[in-house]
mmCIF file of C-alpha atoms and ligand atoms in Angstrom:
data_model
loop_
_atom_site.group_PDB
_atom_site.id
_atom_site.type_symbol
_atom_site.label_atom_id
_atom_site.label_comp_id
_atom_site.label_asym_id
_atom_site.label_seq_id
_atom_site.Cartn_x
_atom_site.Cartn_y
_atom_site.Cartn_z
ATOM 1 C CA MET A 1 0.000 0.000 0.000
ATOM 2 C CA THR A 2 2.039 2.850 -1.253
ATOM 3 C CA LEU A 3 0.880 6.432 -1.182
ATOM 4 C CA SER A 4 -1.278 6.946 -4.194
ATOM 5 C CA SER A 5 -0.379 9.591 -6.716
ATOM 6 C CA THR A 6 -4.060 9.937 -7.565
ATOM 7 C CA ALA A 7 -5.105 11.152 -4.125
ATOM 8 C CA THR A 8 -7.103 14.366 -4.185
ATOM 9 C CA ALA A 9 -5.554 17.637 -3.115
ATOM 10 C CA ASP A 10 -7.900 17.662 -0.115
ATOM 11 C CA ARG A 11 -6.721 14.250 0.995
ATOM 12 C CA ILE A 12 -3.063 15.218 0.614
ATOM 13 C CA TYR A 13 -3.624 18.489 2.471
ATOM 14 C CA ALA A 14 -5.372 16.574 5.246
ATOM 15 C CA THR A 15 -2.921 13.698 5.616
ATOM 16 C CA GLY A 16 0.415 15.287 4.765
ATOM 17 C CA LEU A 17 2.418 16.261 1.721
ATOM 18 C CA ARG A 18 4.065 13.478 -0.199
ATOM 19 C CA ASN A 19 7.410 13.330 -1.906
ATOM 20 C CA GLN A 20 9.343 14.617 1.015
ATOM 21 C CA TRP A 21 10.871 13.355 4.249
ATOM 22 C CA HIS A 22 8.831 13.386 7.438
ATOM 23 C CA PRO A 23 9.690 12.402 10.996
ATOM 24 C CA VAL A 24 7.891 9.260 12.152
ATOM 25 C CA VAL A 25 8.706 8.384 15.781
ATOM 26 C CA PRO A 26 11.750 8.634 18.064
ATOM 27 C CA SER A 27 14.402 6.041 17.258
ATOM 28 C CA ARG A 28 14.164 4.623 20.765
ATOM 29 C CA PHE A 29 10.611 3.483 20.026
ATOM 30 C CA VAL A 30 12.067 0.582 18.045
ATOM 31 C CA ALA A 31 14.636 -1.390 20.025
ATOM 32 C CA PRO A 32 17.166 -3.614 18.248
ATOM 33 C CA GLY A 33 15.436 -6.837 17.275
ATOM 34 C CA ALA A 34 11.992 -5.284 17.692
ATOM 35 C CA MET A 35 9.176 -4.009 15.477
ATOM 36 C CA ARG A 36 6.654 -1.266 15.946
ATOM 37 C CA LYS A 37 3.439 -0.423 14.193
ATOM 38 C CA VAL A 38 3.081 3.259 13.323
ATOM 39 C CA THR A 39 0.593 5.424 11.471
ATOM 40 C CA ALA A 40 1.862 8.181 9.218
ATOM 41 C CA LEU A 41 0.281 10.140 6.363
ATOM 42 C CA GLY A 42 -2.936 8.282 7.037
ATOM 43 C CA GLU A 43 -1.446 4.845 6.356
ATOM 44 C CA GLN A 44 -0.274 1.953 8.505
ATOM 45 C CA TRP A 45 3.419 1.113 8.563
ATOM 46 C CA LEU A 46 5.750 -1.279 10.286
ATOM 47 C CA LEU A 47 9.127 -0.216 11.622
ATOM 48 C CA PHE A 48 11.446 -3.197 11.776
ATOM 49 C CA ARG A 49 14.863 -3.142 13.374
ATOM 50 C CA ARG A 50 17.425 -5.896 13.059
ATOM 51 C CA SER A 51 19.507 -6.776 16.070
ATOM 52 C CA ASP A 52 22.483 -4.967 14.498
ATOM 53 C CA GLY A 53 20.422 -1.760 14.591
ATOM 54 C CA THR A 54 19.551 -1.547 10.889
ATOM 55 C CA LEU A 55 16.102 -0.055 10.515
ATOM 56 C CA SER A 56 13.541 -0.533 7.763
ATOM 57 C CA MET A 57 10.007 0.624 7.231
ATOM 58 C CA LEU A 58 7.396 -1.483 5.462
ATOM 59 C CA ALA A 59 3.758 -0.982 4.619
ATOM 60 C CA ASP A 60 1.896 -2.828 7.363
ATOM 61 C CA ARG A 61 0.041 -5.032 4.978
ATOM 62 C CA CYS A 62 0.784 -8.609 4.104
ATOM 63 C CA PRO A 63 1.091 -9.106 0.340
ATOM 64 C CA HIS A 64 -0.978 -12.275 0.592
ATOM 65 C CA ARG A 65 -4.368 -11.179 1.895
ATOM 66 C CA GLY A 66 -3.623 -7.957 3.661
ATOM 67 C CA ALA A 67 -3.263 -8.950 7.294
ATOM 68 C CA PRO A 68 -1.140 -6.523 9.321
ATOM 69 C CA LEU A 69 2.469 -7.628 9.315
ATOM 70 C CA SER A 70 2.783 -5.914 12.695
ATOM 71 C CA LEU A 71 0.851 -8.838 14.204
ATOM 72 C CA GLY A 72 3.469 -11.190 12.807
ATOM 73 C CA ARG A 73 6.803 -12.440 14.067
ATOM 74 C CA HIS A 74 10.212 -10.815 13.894
ATOM 75 C CA LEU A 75 12.552 -13.355 12.315
ATOM 76 C CA GLY A 76 15.770 -11.349 12.499
ATOM 77 C CA ASP A 77 15.974 -10.168 8.899
ATOM 78 C CA ARG A 78 12.337 -10.645 7.879
ATOM 79 C CA VAL A 79 8.849 -10.714 9.270
ATOM 80 C CA ALA A 80 6.477 -13.682 9.142
ATOM 81 C CA CYS A 81 2.782 -12.891 8.776
ATOM 82 C CA TRP A 82 0.749 -14.492 11.535
ATOM 83 C CA TYR A 83 -2.183 -15.372 9.267
ATOM 84 C CA HIS A 84 -0.619 -17.867 6.808
ATOM 85 C CA GLY A 85 3.066 -17.472 7.549
ATOM 86 C CA VAL A 86 4.190 -15.593 4.430
ATOM 87 C CA GLU A 87 7.631 -14.107 5.055
ATOM 88 C CA VAL A 88 8.669 -10.654 3.897
ATOM 89 C CA GLY A 89 12.217 -9.288 3.897
ATOM 90 C CA THR A 90 13.126 -5.799 5.015
ATOM 91 C CA ASP A 91 13.176 -4.509 1.426
ATOM 92 C CA GLY A 92 9.601 -5.728 0.901
ATOM 93 C CA THR A 93 10.448 -8.897 -1.017
ATOM 94 C CA VAL A 94 8.499 -12.068 -0.287
ATOM 95 C CA THR A 95 11.206 -14.460 0.857
ATOM 96 C CA SER A 96 9.064 -17.493 1.516
ATOM 97 C CA VAL A 97 5.532 -18.844 1.243
ATOM 98 C CA PRO A 98 5.673 -21.704 3.774
ATOM 99 C CA GLY A 99 2.249 -23.077 2.809
ATOM 100 C CA LEU A 100 3.185 -23.425 -0.841
ATOM 101 C CA PRO A 101 6.949 -23.552 -1.384
ATOM 102 C CA GLY A 102 7.927 -22.355 -4.835
ATOM 103 C CA CYS A 103 4.785 -20.251 -5.124
ATOM 104 C CA ASN A 104 5.274 -17.428 -7.606
ATOM 105 C CA LEU A 105 4.984 -14.755 -4.920
ATOM 106 C CA GLU A 106 8.460 -15.747 -3.755
ATOM 107 C CA GLY A 107 11.187 -13.362 -4.846
ATOM 108 C CA LYS A 108 8.751 -10.612 -5.766
ATOM 109 C CA LYS A 109 8.952 -7.213 -4.126
ATOM 110 C CA LEU A 110 5.315 -6.809 -3.197
ATOM 111 C CA VAL A 111 5.471 -4.637 -0.089
ATOM 112 C CA THR A 112 6.328 -0.959 -0.129
ATOM 113 C CA SER A 113 9.499 -0.225 1.771
ATOM 114 C CA LEU A 114 10.232 3.411 2.558
ATOM 115 C CA PRO A 115 13.769 4.804 2.687
ATOM 116 C CA VAL A 116 14.620 5.767 6.279
ATOM 117 C CA ARG A 117 17.279 7.818 8.028
ATOM 118 C CA GLU A 118 17.834 8.386 11.712
ATOM 119 C CA VAL A 119 18.565 11.923 12.746
ATOM 120 C CA GLY A 120 19.032 13.371 16.216
ATOM 121 C CA GLY A 121 17.226 10.415 17.766
ATOM 122 C CA ALA A 122 14.288 10.426 15.364
ATOM 123 C CA VAL A 123 13.326 8.221 12.442
ATOM 124 C CA LEU A 124 12.793 10.148 9.215
ATOM 125 C CA ALA A 125 11.221 8.427 6.221
ATOM 126 C CA TRP A 126 10.782 9.329 2.582
ATOM 127 C CA PHE A 127 7.079 9.345 1.736
ATOM 128 C CA GLY A 128 7.153 9.192 -2.017
ATOM 129 C CA ASP A 129 4.031 8.496 -4.002
ATOM 130 C CA GLU A 130 3.902 5.793 -6.687
ATOM 131 C CA GLU A 131 5.722 8.033 -9.125
ATOM 132 C CA HIS A 132 8.421 9.174 -6.719
ATOM 133 C CA PRO A 133 9.770 6.159 -4.837
ATOM 134 C CA GLU A 134 13.332 7.475 -4.896
ATOM 135 C CA PRO A 135 14.159 9.894 -2.094
ATOM 136 C CA ALA A 136 15.112 13.472 -2.818
ATOM 137 C CA GLU A 137 18.114 15.027 -1.214
ATOM 138 C CA LEU A 138 17.826 15.657 2.510
ATOM 139 C CA THR A 139 19.719 18.500 4.156
ATOM 140 C CA LEU A 140 19.628 18.084 7.899
ATOM 141 C CA PRO A 141 18.814 21.002 10.212
ATOM 142 C CA ASP A 142 22.125 22.691 10.966
ATOM 143 C CA PRO A 143 21.563 22.889 14.747
ATOM 144 C CA LEU A 144 21.370 19.097 14.774
ATOM 145 C CA THR A 145 24.661 18.628 12.937
ATOM 146 C CA ASP A 146 26.725 21.438 14.484
ATOM 147 C CA PRO A 147 29.102 19.916 17.063
ATOM 148 C CA ALA A 148 29.034 23.135 19.131
ATOM 149 C CA VAL A 149 25.307 22.678 19.645
ATOM 150 C CA ASP A 150 23.772 20.256 22.110
ATOM 151 C CA ALA A 151 20.167 19.075 21.765
ATOM 152 C CA PHE A 152 17.503 17.071 23.566
ATOM 153 C CA LEU A 153 14.582 15.674 21.593
ATOM 154 C CA CYS A 154 11.113 16.013 23.048
ATOM 155 C CA TYR A 155 8.395 14.038 21.257
ATOM 156 C CA ALA A 156 4.661 14.203 21.895
ATOM 157 C CA GLU A 157 1.466 12.995 20.276
ATOM 158 C CA TRP A 158 -1.337 15.487 19.774
ATOM 159 C CA GLU A 159 -4.944 15.128 18.703
ATOM 160 C CA VAL A 160 -4.427 17.889 16.160
ATOM 161 C CA PRO A 161 -4.248 18.048 12.347
ATOM 162 C CA TRP A 162 -0.624 18.362 11.274
ATOM 163 C CA ARG A 163 -1.207 21.767 9.698
ATOM 164 C CA TYR A 164 -2.379 23.268 12.977
ATOM 165 C CA ALA A 165 0.759 22.051 14.666
ATOM 166 C CA VAL A 166 2.957 23.685 12.016
ATOM 167 C CA GLU A 167 0.835 26.842 11.907
ATOM 168 C CA ASN A 168 1.285 27.202 15.666
ATOM 169 C CA LEU A 169 5.022 27.434 15.087
ATOM 170 C CA LEU A 170 4.610 30.068 12.387
ATOM 171 C CA ASP A 171 2.645 32.161 14.884
ATOM 172 C CA PRO A 172 5.244 33.610 17.275
ATOM 173 C CA MET A 173 2.824 36.117 18.773
ATOM 174 C CA HIS A 174 1.029 33.445 20.755
ATOM 175 C CA GLY A 175 4.102 33.269 22.995
ATOM 176 C CA ALA A 176 3.315 36.565 24.706
ATOM 177 C CA PHE A 177 -0.232 35.419 25.515
ATOM 178 C CA LEU A 178 -0.612 31.653 25.700
ATOM 179 C CA HIS A 179 2.786 31.240 27.337
ATOM 180 C CA HIS A 180 2.720 34.382 29.433
ATOM 181 C CA GLU A 181 2.747 32.254 32.575
ATOM 182 C CA SER A 182 5.915 30.374 31.750
ATOM 183 C CA HIS A 183 9.577 30.314 32.679
ATOM 184 C CA THR A 184 10.746 31.641 29.336
ATOM 185 C CA MET A 185 8.060 33.682 27.603
ATOM 186 C CA PHE A 186 6.752 35.997 30.310
ATOM 187 C CA ALA A 187 8.527 39.039 28.836
ATOM 188 C CA GLY A 188 8.047 40.982 25.650
ATOM 189 C CA ASP A 189 5.520 43.300 24.118
ATOM 190 C CA THR A 190 1.991 42.158 23.484
ATOM 191 C CA THR A 191 1.882 44.237 20.337
ATOM 192 C CA ALA A 192 4.234 43.826 17.421
ATOM 193 C CA LYS A 193 4.761 44.401 13.750
ATOM 194 C CA PHE A 194 5.888 41.425 11.686
ATOM 195 C CA ARG A 195 7.503 40.919 8.323
ATOM 196 C CA ILE A 196 8.284 38.011 6.069
ATOM 197 C CA ARG A 197 11.857 37.661 4.890
ATOM 198 C CA GLU A 198 12.618 35.168 2.145
ATOM 199 C CA THR A 199 15.545 32.784 2.408
ATOM 200 C CA ASP A 200 16.829 30.259 -0.095
ATOM 201 C CA ARG A 201 15.283 27.460 1.972
ATOM 202 C CA GLY A 202 12.015 29.028 3.121
ATOM 203 C CA TYR A 203 11.204 32.213 4.955
ATOM 204 C CA PHE A 204 11.564 34.055 8.222
ATOM 205 C CA PHE A 205 8.524 35.397 9.978
ATOM 206 C CA GLU A 206 9.826 37.898 12.481
ATOM 207 C CA LYS A 207 9.060 40.913 14.590
ATOM 208 C CA THR A 208 10.474 44.128 13.224
ATOM 209 C CA ASP A 209 10.686 45.825 16.608
ATOM 210 C CA GLN A 210 11.815 43.201 19.124
ATOM 211 C CA ARG A 211 14.368 40.425 19.163
ATOM 212 C CA GLY A 212 15.687 38.141 21.882
ATOM 213 C CA VAL A 213 12.931 38.876 24.411
ATOM 214 C CA ASN A 214 10.145 36.393 23.723
ATOM 215 C CA PHE A 215 9.403 34.014 20.847
ATOM 216 C CA ASP A 216 10.206 36.759 18.331
ATOM 217 C CA TRP A 217 11.027 35.032 15.066
ATOM 218 C CA VAL A 218 10.757 31.720 13.317
ATOM 219 C CA GLU A 219 12.304 30.357 10.154
ATOM 220 C CA LEU A 220 10.493 27.808 8.044
ATOM 221 C CA CYS A 221 13.050 25.585 6.344
ATOM 222 C CA ARG A 222 12.232 23.228 3.503
ATOM 223 C CA THR A 223 15.335 21.139 2.976
ATOM 224 C CA GLY A 224 13.855 17.817 1.926
ATOM 225 C CA VAL A 225 12.151 17.692 5.303
ATOM 226 C CA ASP A 226 10.090 20.607 6.622
ATOM 227 C CA TRP A 227 11.323 22.075 9.881
ATOM 228 C CA VAL A 228 11.283 25.305 11.782
ATOM 229 C CA ASP A 229 14.043 26.984 13.691
ATOM 230 C CA LEU A 230 13.369 29.464 16.454
ATOM 231 C CA SER A 231 14.973 30.843 19.550
ATOM 232 C CA ILE A 232 13.660 31.690 22.994
ATOM 233 C CA PRO A 233 15.580 33.461 25.761
ATOM 234 C CA TYR A 234 16.472 31.612 28.930
ATOM 235 C CA PRO A 235 16.413 33.352 32.293
ATOM 236 C CA PRO A 236 19.854 33.886 33.938
ATOM 237 C CA SER A 237 19.158 30.918 36.226
ATOM 238 C CA ALA A 238 19.699 28.597 33.250
ATOM 239 C CA GLY A 239 23.354 29.593 33.253
ATOM 240 C CA PRO A 240 25.745 30.433 30.426
ATOM 241 C CA GLY A 241 25.035 29.737 26.782
ATOM 242 C CA GLY A 242 22.402 32.293 25.937
ATOM 243 C CA PRO A 243 18.995 31.438 24.506
ATOM 244 C CA PHE A 244 17.793 27.959 23.713
ATOM 245 C CA GLY A 245 16.674 27.117 20.236
ATOM 246 C CA ILE A 246 14.051 24.781 18.949
ATOM 247 C CA VAL A 247 14.129 22.714 15.803
ATOM 248 C CA GLY A 248 10.537 21.637 15.274
ATOM 249 C CA MET A 249 9.095 19.013 12.939
ATOM 250 C CA VAL A 250 5.647 17.510 12.658
ATOM 251 C CA CYS A 251 4.617 14.032 11.581
ATOM 252 C CA PRO A 252 1.217 13.994 9.877
ATOM 253 C CA VAL A 253 -0.171 10.865 11.523
ATOM 254 C CA ASP A 254 -3.631 11.004 9.985
ATOM 255 C CA GLU A 255 -6.310 13.633 9.412
ATOM 256 C CA GLN A 256 -6.785 14.224 13.146
ATOM 257 C CA ARG A 257 -3.457 13.458 14.746
ATOM 258 C CA SER A 258 0.145 14.591 14.778
ATOM 259 C CA GLY A 259 3.455 13.597 16.245
ATOM 260 C CA VAL A 260 5.421 16.675 17.236
ATOM 261 C CA PHE A 261 9.203 16.678 17.466
ATOM 262 C CA PHE A 262 11.002 19.441 19.294
ATOM 263 C CA TRP A 263 14.742 19.440 19.635
ATOM 264 C CA ARG A 264 15.608 21.907 22.360
ATOM 265 C CA TYR A 265 19.123 22.990 21.652
ATOM 266 C CA ARG A 266 21.724 25.280 23.051
ATOM 267 C CA ARG A 267 25.089 26.514 21.882
ATOM 268 C CA VAL A 268 27.185 25.283 24.788
ATOM 269 C CA GLU A 269 30.421 23.397 25.281
ATOM 270 C CA ASP A 270 32.502 21.924 28.062
ATOM 271 C CA TRP A 271 31.274 22.482 31.651
ATOM 272 C CA GLN A 272 28.600 24.871 30.421
ATOM 273 C CA ARG A 273 27.169 22.144 28.248
ATOM 274 C CA ALA A 274 27.305 19.639 31.083
ATOM 275 C CA SER A 275 25.653 21.968 33.579
ATOM 276 C CA TRP A 276 22.877 22.848 31.119
ATOM 277 C CA ARG A 277 22.250 19.163 30.499
ATOM 278 C CA PHE A 278 22.164 18.476 34.215
ATOM 279 C CA LEU A 279 19.725 21.330 34.853
ATOM 280 C CA TYR A 280 17.641 20.343 31.836
ATOM 281 C CA LYS A 281 17.182 16.774 33.004
ATOM 282 C CA THR A 282 16.629 17.678 36.628
ATOM 283 C CA LEU A 283 14.467 20.806 36.431
ATOM 284 C CA ILE A 284 14.117 22.511 33.056
ATOM 285 C CA GLU A 285 12.633 19.719 30.950
ATOM 286 C CA GLU A 286 9.532 19.663 33.109
ATOM 287 C CA ARG A 287 9.051 23.417 32.711
ATOM 288 C CA HIS A 288 9.407 23.146 28.949
ATOM 289 C CA TRP A 289 6.821 20.391 29.054
ATOM 290 C CA GLU A 290 4.338 22.649 30.816
ATOM 291 C CA VAL A 291 4.744 25.216 28.046
ATOM 292 C CA LEU A 292 4.207 22.550 25.402
ATOM 293 C CA GLU A 293 1.080 21.393 27.179
ATOM 294 C CA GLN A 294 -0.338 24.899 26.854
ATOM 295 C CA ASP A 295 0.015 24.533 23.091
ATOM 296 C CA ARG A 296 -1.547 21.088 23.099
ATOM 297 C CA VAL A 297 -4.539 22.117 25.186
ATOM 298 C CA MET A 298 -5.226 25.101 22.939
ATOM 299 C CA LEU A 299 -4.718 23.286 19.638
ATOM 300 C CA GLU A 300 -6.717 20.211 20.632
ATOM 301 C CA ALA A 301 -9.601 22.486 21.594
ATOM 302 C CA MET A 302 -9.664 24.240 18.214
ATOM 303 C CA PRO A 303 -12.763 23.349 16.186
ATOM 304 C CA ALA A 304 -12.218 21.110 13.180
ATOM 305 C CA ASP A 305 -13.254 23.903 10.834
ATOM 306 C CA ALA A 306 -11.125 26.515 12.596
ATOM 307 C CA ASP A 307 -9.342 27.434 9.380
ATOM 308 C CA GLN A 308 -12.619 27.852 7.479
ATOM 309 C CA ARG A 309 -14.064 30.702 9.512
ATOM 310 C CA GLU A 310 -11.387 33.137 10.529
ATOM 311 C CA ASN A 311 -10.720 36.850 10.619
ATOM 312 C CA LEU A 312 -6.991 37.179 10.279
ATOM 313 C CA TYR A 313 -4.796 40.185 10.939
ATOM 314 C CA GLN A 314 -1.201 41.235 10.394
ATOM 315 C CA HIS A 315 0.238 38.733 12.885
ATOM 316 C CA ASP A 316 -1.157 35.887 10.811
ATOM 317 C CA LEU A 317 0.871 36.573 7.661
ATOM 318 C CA GLY A 318 3.266 33.758 8.497
ATOM 319 C CA VAL A 319 0.371 31.311 8.728
ATOM 320 C CA VAL A 320 -1.278 32.598 5.550
ATOM 321 C CA ARG A 321 1.964 32.161 3.676
ATOM 322 C CA LEU A 322 2.382 28.629 5.001
ATOM 323 C CA ARG A 323 -1.096 27.589 3.969
ATOM 324 C CA ARG A 324 -0.718 28.987 0.501
ATOM 325 C CA LEU A 325 2.506 27.075 0.107
ATOM 326 C CA TYR A 326 1.118 23.778 1.380
ATOM 327 C CA ARG A 327 -2.162 24.127 -0.458
ATOM 328 C CA ALA A 328 -0.373 24.774 -3.766
ATOM 329 C CA GLU A 329 1.851 21.780 -3.207
ATOM 330 C CA ALA A 330 -1.100 19.526 -2.409
ATOM 331 C CA GLU A 331 -2.779 20.674 -5.639
ATOM 332 C CA ALA A 332 0.381 20.049 -7.641
ATOM 333 C CA GLN A 333 0.898 16.609 -6.121
ATOM 334 C CA SER A 334 -2.660 15.565 -6.885
ATOM 335 C CA SER A 335 -2.609 16.754 -10.483
ATOM 336 C CA ALA A 336 0.814 15.199 -11.063
ATOM 337 C CA GLY A 337 -0.825 11.800 -10.823
ATOM 338 C CA ALA A 338 -3.832 12.692 -12.959
ATOM 339 C CA MET B 1 7.914 1.408 25.750
ATOM 340 C CA THR B 2 4.210 1.968 25.499
ATOM 341 C CA ASP B 3 2.358 1.445 22.260
ATOM 342 C CA THR B 4 -0.730 3.356 23.276
ATOM 343 C CA TRP B 5 -1.744 6.689 21.830
ATOM 344 C CA PRO B 6 -1.063 9.380 22.879
ATOM 345 C CA TYR B 7 2.508 9.362 24.059
ATOM 346 C CA LEU B 8 2.807 12.243 26.523
ATOM 347 C CA ASP B 9 5.869 11.798 28.674
ATOM 348 C CA VAL B 10 7.127 14.744 30.694
ATOM 349 C CA HIS B 11 10.585 13.284 31.199
ATOM 350 C CA GLN B 12 12.329 12.007 28.115
ATOM 351 C CA SER B 13 15.912 12.914 28.909
ATOM 352 C CA ARG B 14 16.351 11.306 32.307
ATOM 353 C CA THR B 15 17.938 7.967 32.988
ATOM 354 C CA HIS B 16 16.770 7.985 36.614
ATOM 355 C CA GLU B 17 14.698 10.006 39.023
ATOM 356 C CA PRO B 18 17.125 12.597 40.427
ATOM 357 C CA THR B 19 18.342 11.917 43.945
ATOM 358 C CA PRO B 20 17.714 14.467 46.739
ATOM 359 C CA TYR B 21 21.363 15.488 46.359
ATOM 360 C CA GLU B 22 20.865 16.128 42.631
ATOM 361 C CA TYR B 23 17.687 18.127 43.170
ATOM 362 C CA ARG B 24 19.343 20.252 45.806
ATOM 363 C CA LEU B 25 22.434 20.818 43.673
ATOM 364 C CA ALA B 26 20.324 21.775 40.640
ATOM 365 C CA ALA B 27 18.137 24.196 42.573
ATOM 366 C CA THR B 28 21.147 25.840 44.168
ATOM 367 C CA LEU B 29 22.939 26.016 40.855
ATOM 368 C CA GLU B 30 20.030 27.946 39.377
ATOM 369 C CA GLN B 31 20.160 30.337 42.302
ATOM 370 C CA VAL B 32 23.882 30.795 41.891
ATOM 371 C CA PHE B 33 23.589 31.417 38.156
ATOM 372 C CA ALA B 34 20.894 34.003 38.807
ATOM 373 C CA GLN B 35 22.637 35.751 41.682
ATOM 374 C CA GLU B 36 26.387 35.317 41.234
ATOM 375 C CA GLY B 37 27.083 35.078 37.532
ATOM 376 C CA HIS B 38 27.945 32.614 34.813
ATOM 377 C CA GLU B 39 31.706 32.150 35.227
ATOM 378 C CA LEU B 40 33.052 28.892 36.587
ATOM 379 C CA ALA B 41 34.703 30.727 39.498
ATOM 380 C CA ASP B 42 31.377 32.420 40.381
ATOM 381 C CA VAL B 43 29.627 29.100 40.412
ATOM 382 C CA VAL B 44 32.142 27.317 42.620
ATOM 383 C CA ARG B 45 32.223 30.234 45.059
ATOM 384 C CA GLY B 46 28.430 30.511 45.066
ATOM 385 C CA LEU B 47 27.872 26.829 45.779
ATOM 386 C CA ASN B 48 30.434 26.793 48.581
ATOM 387 C CA ALA B 49 29.001 29.976 50.093
ATOM 388 C CA ARG B 50 25.637 28.239 50.254
ATOM 389 C CA ALA B 51 27.230 25.218 51.891
ATOM 390 C CA VAL B 52 25.994 22.924 49.124
ATOM 391 C CA HIS B 53 28.977 20.656 48.867
ATOM 392 C CA THR B 54 30.090 17.650 46.866
ATOM 393 C CA ALA B 55 28.489 14.269 47.472
ATOM 394 C CA ASP B 56 31.257 13.434 49.972
ATOM 395 C CA GLY B 57 30.823 16.728 51.802
ATOM 396 C CA THR B 58 33.955 18.557 50.694
ATOM 397 C CA PRO B 59 33.849 22.088 49.225
ATOM 398 C CA TRP B 60 33.807 22.366 45.451
ATOM 399 C CA THR B 61 36.826 23.152 43.347
ATOM 400 C CA GLU B 62 36.653 24.027 39.669
ATOM 401 C CA GLU B 63 37.963 20.547 38.883
ATOM 402 C CA SER B 64 35.525 18.674 41.074
ATOM 403 C CA PHE B 65 32.587 20.758 39.840
ATOM 404 C CA ARG B 66 33.524 20.168 36.229
ATOM 405 C CA ALA B 67 33.861 16.444 36.819
ATOM 406 C CA GLU B 68 30.542 16.218 38.638
ATOM 407 C CA MET B 69 28.725 18.119 35.889
ATOM 408 C CA ASN B 70 30.227 15.828 33.277
ATOM 409 C CA ARG B 71 28.972 12.854 35.242
ATOM 410 C CA LEU B 72 25.489 14.222 35.904
ATOM 411 C CA GLY B 73 24.990 15.983 32.594
ATOM 412 C CA ASP B 74 25.788 13.047 30.402
HETATM 413 S S1 FES C 1 -2.502 -12.669 4.921
HETATM 414 FE FE1 FES C 1 -0.469 -12.807 5.533
HETATM 415 S S2 FES C 1 0.072 -14.793 5.080
HETATM 416 FE FE2 FES C 1 -1.959 -14.675 4.433
HETATM 417 FE FE1 FE2 C 2 3.652 27.619 21.890
#
């Protein structure tokens, strides 16, 4: 069950853009020698890890009669369907039909297998449609590859359409209100003027009159995977190293649900790095979590047709731009298959 | 590892529940950063002035503080 290139634009917009990389779940969700069923872009998948750590991702659908492979058995380098025992290798090839040896299913690649990469503790997969099985180039977020930067991944599952989760990140002004009672975003003006600044990988949406006080800017980056970069000041109690940054990504799980990935990062080295990590694990992570819960509570309470009946103003330009971009891409992806 | 939706786990970076010693050290460290400054010397002086000492009860030195942070921050 590969992603269909004939899906409508509405379906693509609702379940996630194809032909790009998306995060799926944290790497630690699939131990060596284990499998895990996941939903992404409205489809069921199976993550399968060999004992040597090699990860693969298969459509969770037996090529015989469609039973979920995730109910089957991990055989080291292949999975055996529980229903009639058909065995599928990690590249999607049927390796054995135990009930009928020599059956012509054997040796055929009948199960979709998505290219995967593991980045900063998360599984990323290439969700190509039927016409684009080969992955496009992936440029990783620079804060996750810079050795002078240290990051912790925080992952959470929200009952929220993926677009709302991304739109929330392109809406810095909510920081001064929704997060006013927080350890990091209590300061800053409640009025602001914003502008959009184009970059070669996306755009900045930023305040023109304040920087480094609250959640004052965000950059949308489209580098094979969609991610945002932003920065939020820490109080002096968090020690040296300046503000902390967030690399954010969203997994479109299905029409209603999202997996959100936030790498909280800081430019710190040596004892400063170690003391930040110690404080983060002991005290700060929990405070960050409370802030994230404010977002979840608000977004989960938004009506399903929230984006159909709005009255937007200047602070929403970043969101408007995002929607236009995603909508156009969904249209293009649907007509590409027509 | 739970398979149930939704996954909402406050603590994803910890390997263990911090000990009382770790909680006390962290809370004092925040105070010191806020009140004394961000240099290593400030921190060591601030911790010692607050009588929050190493696990074996001796005053901090820059070396012992660095080593303890490397242990606890890893
Ligand atoms: S459905 Fe899987 S072996 Fe028959
Ligand atoms: Fe927020």
